[in-house]
Amino acid sequence: MKNVILKVAQVFAAIVCLAGNVLAQNTKQTEGVISYELKINLHANLTKEQQAYKAMIPEFSNQSVKLYFKNGNYRIEEIEQEQSQSGGVSIVMSSGGSQAKIVRNDRNYVYTLYKKGEKTYYTVEKIVKPTITIDKKSVKKILNYECYKVLYKSAGETYEIWVTDALKLTASPMDGLNFGGTVLEINSKNLTYKAKKIEFVSQKDNLFDVSSEDKKITKEQAEDLQEQNIKDFERKAKK
């Protein structure tokens, strides 16, 4: 009888332990970071004037993008911008000072942060839900997560997007493609985003907030700020 009681106790303990592990795993999956590789087709974005220098310009530029998330909020950052080299020519991409984009879990607005010296500025834009075509019959696995295909057309360009519902997070590394599910891959003629790693690690709450010290600016002011930052960037690159 004692042996039976002991075995029942062991089984019960194992079930409690398993349930605890599952609960801990689910809790951890509410926050973390997704690392993407962004590849931009430079040749596809050349103007008529720039076409004359096509042979001197590398076809692609690669950079790393990280999407931090916690409790439905997320923040996008371009972590590094790599130099692309071709025929001895080196090109460094500049985003014009855009530091990050924050989307709160209400999904109503996107906050774009800009850095100028020691100061941070931000704009606020209402999120417009895109018109998409969902194809759940087309599936593939990305980082072991089952994804379905979504098609989105804008300005004559078609985006093939791969989305998973497994993460219980509505997020996208690309502006304007914010709809149900987590976007792990985007393909178009001009660019591609590919998720390379997902880490479930603790995130600070203030990562998803705009500081009271940051200054709100208009879209037009942000464009002027970006233009000035690009000029400063180009001036430093020539030194």
mmCIF file of C-alpha atoms in Angstrom, residues 47-145:
data_model
loop_
_atom_site.group_PDB
_atom_site.id
_atom_site.type_symbol
_atom_site.label_atom_id
_atom_site.label_comp_id
_atom_site.label_asym_id
_atom_site.label_seq_id
_atom_site.Cartn_x
_atom_site.Cartn_y
_atom_site.Cartn_z
ATOM 1 C CA THR A 47 16.729 56.665 -60.152
ATOM 2 C CA LYS A 48 17.343 57.282 -63.867
ATOM 3 C CA GLU A 49 20.318 59.475 -62.997
ATOM 4 C CA GLN A 50 21.780 56.791 -60.714
ATOM 5 C CA GLN A 51 21.471 54.056 -63.363
ATOM 6 C CA ALA A 52 24.691 55.344 -64.971
ATOM 7 C CA TYR A 53 26.567 54.271 -61.821
ATOM 8 C CA LYS A 54 24.829 50.889 -61.476
ATOM 9 C CA ALA A 55 28.010 48.885 -62.110
ATOM 10 C CA MET A 56 29.703 50.664 -59.212
ATOM 11 C CA ILE A 57 26.846 50.131 -56.758
ATOM 12 C CA PRO A 58 26.404 46.795 -54.929
ATOM 13 C CA GLU A 59 23.130 45.067 -55.741
ATOM 14 C CA PHE A 60 22.088 44.494 -52.128
ATOM 15 C CA SER A 61 22.546 46.143 -48.752
ATOM 16 C CA ASN A 62 22.051 44.059 -45.586
ATOM 17 C CA GLN A 63 21.236 45.169 -42.095
ATOM 18 C CA SER A 64 19.920 43.789 -38.833
ATOM 19 C CA VAL A 65 16.491 44.672 -37.412
ATOM 20 C CA LYS A 66 15.235 43.732 -33.961
ATOM 21 C CA LEU A 67 11.628 43.632 -32.782
ATOM 22 C CA TYR A 68 11.304 43.777 -28.996
ATOM 23 C CA PHE A 69 7.931 42.749 -27.544
ATOM 24 C CA LYS A 70 6.163 42.537 -24.194
ATOM 25 C CA ASN A 71 2.487 41.993 -23.358
ATOM 26 C CA GLY A 72 1.369 42.935 -26.866
ATOM 27 C CA ASN A 73 3.527 46.086 -27.129
ATOM 28 C CA TYR A 74 6.469 46.110 -29.500
ATOM 29 C CA ARG A 75 9.413 48.252 -30.596
ATOM 30 C CA ILE A 76 11.366 48.036 -33.870
ATOM 31 C CA GLU A 77 15.023 49.074 -34.092
ATOM 32 C CA GLU A 78 17.527 49.015 -36.937
ATOM 33 C CA ILE A 79 20.454 47.738 -34.902
ATOM 34 C CA GLU A 80 23.234 47.978 -37.441
ATOM 35 C CA GLN A 81 23.736 49.137 -40.981
ATOM 36 C CA GLU A 82 26.392 47.177 -42.793
ATOM 37 C CA GLN A 83 28.733 48.487 -45.440
ATOM 38 C CA SER A 84 28.136 46.954 -48.858
ATOM 39 C CA GLN A 85 31.163 46.684 -51.099
ATOM 40 C CA SER A 86 31.432 46.131 -54.838
ATOM 41 C CA GLY A 87 34.455 46.729 -57.047
ATOM 42 C CA GLY A 88 36.237 48.638 -54.319
ATOM 43 C CA VAL A 89 33.252 50.929 -53.736
ATOM 44 C CA SER A 90 31.836 51.048 -50.214
ATOM 45 C CA ILE A 91 28.309 52.263 -49.485
ATOM 46 C CA VAL A 92 26.903 52.977 -46.055
ATOM 47 C CA MET A 93 23.128 53.272 -45.716
ATOM 48 C CA SER A 94 21.618 55.996 -43.547
ATOM 49 C CA SER A 95 18.047 56.047 -42.275
ATOM 50 C CA GLY A 96 18.222 59.768 -41.587
ATOM 51 C CA GLY A 97 18.147 59.415 -37.840
ATOM 52 C CA SER A 98 15.082 57.231 -37.290
ATOM 53 C CA GLN A 99 15.955 55.333 -34.119
ATOM 54 C CA ALA A 100 12.911 53.208 -33.387
ATOM 55 C CA LYS A 101 9.207 52.661 -33.908
ATOM 56 C CA ILE A 102 6.872 51.847 -31.016
ATOM 57 C CA VAL A 103 3.415 50.278 -31.335
ATOM 58 C CA ARG A 104 1.329 49.912 -28.193
ATOM 59 C CA ASN A 105 -1.036 46.993 -27.706
ATOM 60 C CA ASP A 106 -4.109 49.089 -28.636
ATOM 61 C CA ARG A 107 -2.728 49.127 -32.238
ATOM 62 C CA ASN A 108 -4.055 52.649 -32.856
ATOM 63 C CA TYR A 109 -0.851 54.638 -33.345
ATOM 64 C CA VAL A 110 2.802 54.211 -34.277
ATOM 65 C CA TYR A 111 5.381 56.382 -32.520
ATOM 66 C CA THR A 112 8.540 57.028 -34.563
ATOM 67 C CA LEU A 113 11.596 58.220 -32.635
ATOM 68 C CA TYR A 114 14.378 60.374 -34.117
ATOM 69 C CA LYS A 115 17.737 61.279 -32.638
ATOM 70 C CA LYS A 116 19.491 64.629 -33.160
ATOM 71 C CA GLY A 117 22.573 65.009 -31.027
ATOM 72 C CA GLU A 118 21.545 64.318 -27.450
ATOM 73 C CA LYS A 119 17.868 65.071 -28.066
ATOM 74 C CA THR A 120 15.096 62.644 -29.078
ATOM 75 C CA TYR A 121 12.059 63.705 -31.097
ATOM 76 C CA TYR A 122 9.008 61.690 -32.101
ATOM 77 C CA THR A 123 6.012 61.696 -34.425
ATOM 78 C CA VAL A 124 2.623 60.048 -33.914
ATOM 79 C CA GLU A 125 0.701 58.544 -36.832
ATOM 80 C CA LYS A 126 -2.593 56.694 -36.845
ATOM 81 C CA ILE A 127 -2.296 53.099 -38.024
ATOM 82 C CA VAL A 128 -4.349 52.292 -41.107
ATOM 83 C CA LYS A 129 -5.180 48.621 -41.426
ATOM 84 C CA PRO A 130 -4.058 47.387 -44.874
ATOM 85 C CA THR A 131 -6.270 45.514 -47.310
ATOM 86 C CA ILE A 132 -4.817 42.014 -47.603
ATOM 87 C CA THR A 133 -5.479 38.581 -49.087
ATOM 88 C CA ILE A 134 -5.022 35.691 -46.649
ATOM 89 C CA ASP A 135 -4.058 32.280 -48.016
ATOM 90 C CA LYS A 136 -4.052 29.795 -45.126
ATOM 91 C CA LYS A 137 -3.716 26.870 -47.540
ATOM 92 C CA SER A 138 -0.168 27.968 -48.352
ATOM 93 C CA VAL A 139 1.950 27.123 -45.308
ATOM 94 C CA LYS A 140 5.606 26.729 -44.405
ATOM 95 C CA LYS A 141 7.693 26.620 -41.253
ATOM 96 C CA ILE A 142 9.986 29.446 -40.187
ATOM 97 C CA LEU A 143 12.117 28.855 -37.077
ATOM 98 C CA ASN A 144 9.885 25.833 -36.449
ATOM 99 C CA TYR A 145 6.711 27.971 -36.349
#
